[in-house]
Short mmCIF file of C-alpha atoms in Angstrom, two decimals:
data_model
loop_
_atom_site.label_atom_id
_atom_site.label_comp_id
_atom_site.label_asym_id
_atom_site.label_seq_id
_atom_site.Cartn_x
_atom_site.Cartn_y
_atom_site.Cartn_z
CA MET D 1 0.00 0.00 0.00
CA SER D 2 2.90 2.34 -0.74
CA GLU D 3 0.49 4.57 -2.71
CA PHE D 4 -0.53 6.07 0.65
CA SER D 5 2.98 7.24 1.46
CA ASP D 6 2.00 10.75 0.27
CA PHE D 7 -0.37 11.09 3.23
CA THR D 8 0.79 13.79 5.64
CA ILE D 9 -0.64 14.61 9.04
CA ALA D 10 -1.77 18.17 9.74
CA ASP D 11 -2.20 19.71 13.19
CA ARG D 12 -5.97 19.40 12.85
CA PRO D 13 -8.53 17.90 12.57
CA ALA D 14 -8.10 14.60 14.41
CA VAL D 15 -5.80 12.10 12.71
CA SER D 16 -8.62 9.58 12.29
CA LEU D 17 -10.70 12.20 10.46
CA GLN D 18 -7.78 13.09 8.19
CA ILE D 19 -7.31 9.42 7.33
CA TYR D 20 -11.05 9.02 6.76
CA GLN D 21 -11.14 12.01 4.40
CA TYR D 22 -8.06 10.78 2.53
CA LEU D 23 -9.38 7.24 2.10
CA LYS D 24 -12.85 8.49 1.21
CA GLN D 25 -11.40 10.56 -1.62
CA ALA D 26 -9.30 7.59 -2.76
CA ILE D 27 -12.46 5.49 -2.91
CA ILE D 28 -14.55 8.16 -4.66
CA SER D 29 -11.87 8.63 -7.32
CA CYS D 30 -11.55 4.83 -7.59
CA LYS D 31 -7.87 4.97 -6.76
CA LEU D 32 -9.10 2.32 -4.36
CA GLU D 33 -11.27 0.48 -6.84
CA PRO D 34 -14.54 -1.28 -5.92
CA GLY D 35 -14.00 -4.79 -4.59
CA ARG D 36 -10.44 -4.18 -3.47
CA ALA D 37 -9.26 -5.55 -0.14
CA ILE D 38 -7.72 -2.96 2.16
CA SER D 39 -5.63 -3.72 5.21
CA GLU D 40 -5.73 -1.71 8.41
CA LYS D 41 -2.20 -2.86 9.24
CA GLU D 42 -0.72 -2.06 5.82
CA ILE D 43 -2.38 1.36 5.59
CA ALA D 44 -1.19 2.26 9.09
CA SER D 45 2.34 1.22 8.15
CA SER D 46 2.26 3.13 4.86
CA MET D 47 0.92 6.28 6.54
CA ASP D 48 3.28 5.89 9.50
CA VAL D 49 0.45 6.01 12.04
CA SER D 50 -0.89 3.60 14.63
CA ARG D 51 -3.69 1.21 13.71
CA GLN D 52 -6.26 2.87 15.99
CA PRO D 53 -6.99 5.97 13.82
CA VAL D 54 -7.11 3.76 10.72
CA ARG D 55 -9.61 1.49 12.48
CA GLU D 56 -11.72 4.54 13.37
CA ALA D 57 -11.56 5.74 9.75
CA PHE D 58 -12.73 2.30 8.56
CA ILE D 59 -15.73 2.54 10.90
CA GLN D 60 -16.75 5.88 9.38
CA LEU D 61 -16.26 4.57 5.84
CA ALA D 62 -18.46 1.59 6.68
CA LYS D 63 -21.18 3.95 7.92
CA CYS D 64 -21.07 5.62 4.48
CA SER D 65 -21.32 2.18 2.82
CA LEU D 66 -17.95 2.73 1.14
CA VAL D 67 -16.28 -0.27 2.78
CA ARG D 68 -17.57 -3.50 4.26
CA VAL D 69 -15.93 -5.41 7.06
CA TYR D 70 -16.18 -9.19 6.93
CA PRO D 71 -15.22 -10.87 10.22
CA GLN D 72 -12.26 -13.22 9.80
CA ARG D 73 -11.97 -12.23 6.12
CA GLY D 74 -10.99 -8.58 6.03
CA THR D 75 -12.20 -5.19 4.83
CA TYR D 76 -13.18 -4.51 1.23
CA VAL D 77 -14.13 -1.43 -0.75
CA THR D 78 -17.78 -1.93 -1.62
CA GLN D 79 -18.97 -2.37 -5.16
CA ILE D 80 -21.14 0.45 -6.46
CA SER D 81 -24.73 -0.44 -5.62
CA ILE D 82 -26.96 0.57 -8.52
CA LYS D 83 -30.05 0.54 -6.32
CA SER D 84 -28.41 2.70 -3.66
CA VAL D 85 -27.23 5.22 -6.25
CA LEU D 86 -30.69 5.52 -7.79
CA ASP D 87 -32.34 5.73 -4.36
CA GLY D 88 -29.89 8.47 -3.41
CA GLN D 89 -30.59 10.35 -6.62
CA LEU D 90 -34.34 10.23 -5.94
CA ILE D 91 -33.92 11.56 -2.41
CA ARG D 92 -31.49 14.28 -3.47
CA SER D 93 -33.66 15.45 -6.36
CA SER D 94 -36.76 15.57 -4.15
CA ILE D 95 -35.02 17.66 -1.49
CA GLU D 96 -33.33 20.12 -3.84
CA CYS D 97 -36.45 20.66 -5.95
CA ALA D 98 -38.43 21.29 -2.77
CA LEU D 99 -35.91 23.99 -1.81
CA MET D 100 -36.53 25.97 -5.01
CA GLU D 101 -39.79 27.52 -3.77
CA ARG D 102 -38.11 29.14 -0.78
CA LEU D 103 -34.86 29.77 -2.63
CA THR D 104 -36.35 31.83 -5.44
CA ALA D 105 -38.17 34.00 -2.90
CA LEU D 106 -35.14 34.62 -0.68
CA ILE D 107 -32.14 34.81 -3.00
CA SER D 108 -30.33 38.16 -3.07
CA ALA D 109 -28.12 39.81 -5.67
CA GLU D 110 -25.08 39.07 -3.50
CA GLN D 111 -26.00 35.39 -3.27
CA LEU D 112 -26.44 35.23 -7.04
CA GLU D 113 -22.96 36.72 -7.40
CA ASN D 114 -21.60 34.05 -5.07
CA LEU D 115 -23.20 31.30 -7.16
CA THR D 116 -21.69 32.87 -10.27
CA TYR D 117 -18.27 32.93 -8.60
CA LEU D 118 -18.58 29.19 -7.92
CA LEU D 119 -19.16 28.71 -11.64
CA SER D 120 -15.87 30.48 -12.34
CA GLN D 121 -14.19 27.97 -10.03
CA GLN D 122 -15.84 25.15 -11.94
CA GLN D 123 -14.52 26.64 -15.18
CA HIS D 124 -11.03 26.68 -13.67
CA ALA D 125 -11.41 22.99 -12.82
CA ILE D 126 -12.40 22.31 -16.44
CA ASP D 127 -9.44 24.28 -17.77
CA THR D 128 -7.05 22.27 -15.58
CA GLN D 129 -8.94 18.97 -16.01
CA ASN D 130 -9.14 18.68 -12.23
CA TYR D 131 -12.02 16.27 -11.61
CA GLN D 132 -11.66 16.34 -7.84
CA LEU D 133 -11.82 20.14 -7.76
CA PHE D 134 -14.84 20.18 -10.06
CA LEU D 135 -16.67 17.69 -7.84
CA HIS D 136 -15.87 19.83 -4.80
CA GLN D 137 -17.12 23.00 -6.51
CA ASP D 138 -20.22 21.19 -7.76
CA ASP D 139 -21.02 20.25 -4.16
CA ALA D 140 -20.37 23.83 -3.02
CA PHE D 141 -22.81 25.11 -5.67
CA HIS D 142 -25.61 22.77 -4.62
CA GLN D 143 -24.93 23.32 -0.92
CA GLN D 144 -25.73 26.99 -1.44
CA PHE D 145 -29.32 26.07 -2.30
CA ALA D 146 -29.86 24.80 1.24
CA LEU D 147 -27.96 27.67 2.85
CA ILE D 148 -29.81 30.39 0.91
CA ALA D 149 -33.13 28.69 1.67
CA ASP D 150 -32.09 28.70 5.36
CA CYS D 151 -32.39 24.93 5.58
CA PRO D 152 -28.91 23.54 6.33
CA LEU D 153 -30.44 20.24 7.42
CA ALA D 154 -31.37 19.65 3.79
CA TRP D 155 -27.71 19.58 2.76
CA GLU D 156 -26.75 17.44 5.75
CA THR D 157 -29.31 14.89 4.56
CA ILE D 158 -28.08 15.09 0.98
CA GLU D 159 -24.47 14.59 2.10
CA THR D 160 -25.50 11.39 3.84
CA VAL D 161 -27.26 9.88 0.83
CA LYS D 162 -24.89 11.12 -1.85
CA ALA D 163 -21.86 9.28 -0.45
CA VAL D 164 -22.99 6.23 -2.42
CA MET D 165 -23.44 8.42 -5.52
CA ASP D 166 -20.09 10.18 -5.54
CA ARG D 167 -18.09 7.45 -7.30
CA VAL D 168 -20.54 7.52 -10.18
CA ARG D 169 -20.43 11.32 -10.22
CA TYR D 170 -16.62 11.31 -10.29
CA LEU D 171 -16.38 8.69 -13.03
CA ASP D 172 -18.97 10.58 -15.07
CA LEU D 173 -16.81 13.71 -14.94
CA THR D 174 -13.99 11.83 -16.67
CA ARG D 175 -16.14 11.40 -19.77
CA GLU D 176 -15.58 13.91 -22.56
CA SER D 177 -17.64 17.12 -22.24
CA THR D 178 -19.42 16.08 -19.02
CA MET D 179 -17.98 18.93 -16.96
CA GLU D 180 -18.87 21.44 -19.66
CA GLN D 181 -22.44 20.14 -19.75
CA VAL D 182 -22.79 20.33 -15.96
CA LEU D 183 -21.46 23.89 -15.97
CA SER D 184 -23.91 24.89 -18.71
CA GLU D 185 -26.80 23.45 -16.71
CA HIS D 186 -25.65 25.35 -13.61
CA ARG D 187 -25.67 28.60 -15.59
CA ALA D 188 -29.23 27.95 -16.75
CA ILE D 189 -30.35 27.31 -13.16
CA ILE D 190 -28.79 30.60 -12.03
CA ASP D 191 -30.64 32.44 -14.81
CA ALA D 192 -33.94 30.98 -13.61
CA LEU D 193 -33.15 31.97 -10.03
CA ALA D 194 -32.21 35.50 -11.11
CA ASN D 195 -35.61 35.78 -12.82
CA ARG D 196 -37.29 34.28 -9.73
CA ASP D 197 -38.89 31.72 -12.02
CA VAL D 198 -39.52 28.88 -9.60
CA HIS D 199 -41.25 26.70 -12.20
CA GLN D 200 -38.32 26.89 -14.62
CA ALA D 201 -35.79 26.45 -11.81
CA LYS D 202 -37.49 23.23 -10.72
CA ILE D 203 -37.63 21.89 -14.28
CA LEU D 204 -33.95 22.64 -14.92
CA LEU D 205 -32.83 21.21 -11.60
CA LYS D 206 -34.85 18.03 -12.04
CA GLN D 207 -33.36 17.53 -15.51
CA HIS D 208 -29.90 18.29 -14.13
CA LEU D 209 -30.19 15.53 -11.52
CA SER D 210 -32.13 12.96 -13.53
CA ASP D 211 -29.60 11.32 -15.87
CA PHE D 212 -28.12 8.79 -13.44
CA PRO D 213 -29.62 5.66 -15.11
CA GLN D 214 -27.91 6.56 -18.41
CA VAL D 215 -24.69 7.52 -16.65
CA ILE D 216 -24.60 4.25 -14.70
CA LYS D 217 -25.17 2.23 -17.87
CA SER D 218 -22.30 3.97 -19.64
CA ILE D 219 -19.86 3.53 -16.75
CA GLN D 220 -20.95 -0.05 -16.10
CA GLU D 221 -20.07 -0.93 -19.69
CA ARG D 222 -16.50 0.23 -18.98
CA TYR D 223 -16.16 -1.27 -15.49
CA PRO D 224 -18.68 -4.14 -15.18
CA THR D 225 -17.04 -5.75 -12.13
CA TRP D 226 -17.29 -2.53 -10.12
CA PHE D 227 -21.09 -2.65 -9.90
CA ALA D 228 -23.67 -4.61 -7.94
CA GLU D 229 -27.41 -4.54 -8.58
CA GLN D 230 -28.27 -4.23 -4.88
#
């Protein structure tokens, strides 16, 4: 597991949280591919840390359904559950579309400017072909919907369900023109919000979040062993 030798410990947050965040990103980007066995002992040795924070990170990853621990057998990165991804997409779409009513009534010129700034960051990610940065800025854009609507619990809920979706989202970004398409759809949503057109905003957002079945099919054709139906 020498690929983890680039891990460095910062003063904060807790070491276990740093390891969790590092491993989570490695799983989302499929650096740790679905189905792969991972060893608490080997990761601890590679990162030059004790096994306890790695064990704690594994527990958090298991709660997100990103790893599964089999007693006496070991810990494995989970396959991508098609059902879980589609269930997560349904929940996320329902929550975000429900936010549009309040969002279009409350959004200010300053908040629209902030959303537009996030689009410039997404453009930078496209220019540098930085998929991880684009995914981060995509999340920041959608998180603003909940914050502007004064409903932070909505994003907390979405974060919980989208953990199982993020590998598909990341792999989709690696396809040609996907990032450009996402950015274009974000611009259209901002235009609808600026016009306080809640009906159009809901339509655009629902379309924006509705293509997961086609995306899954395309990715599954490339990586069939990475997926599970359930």
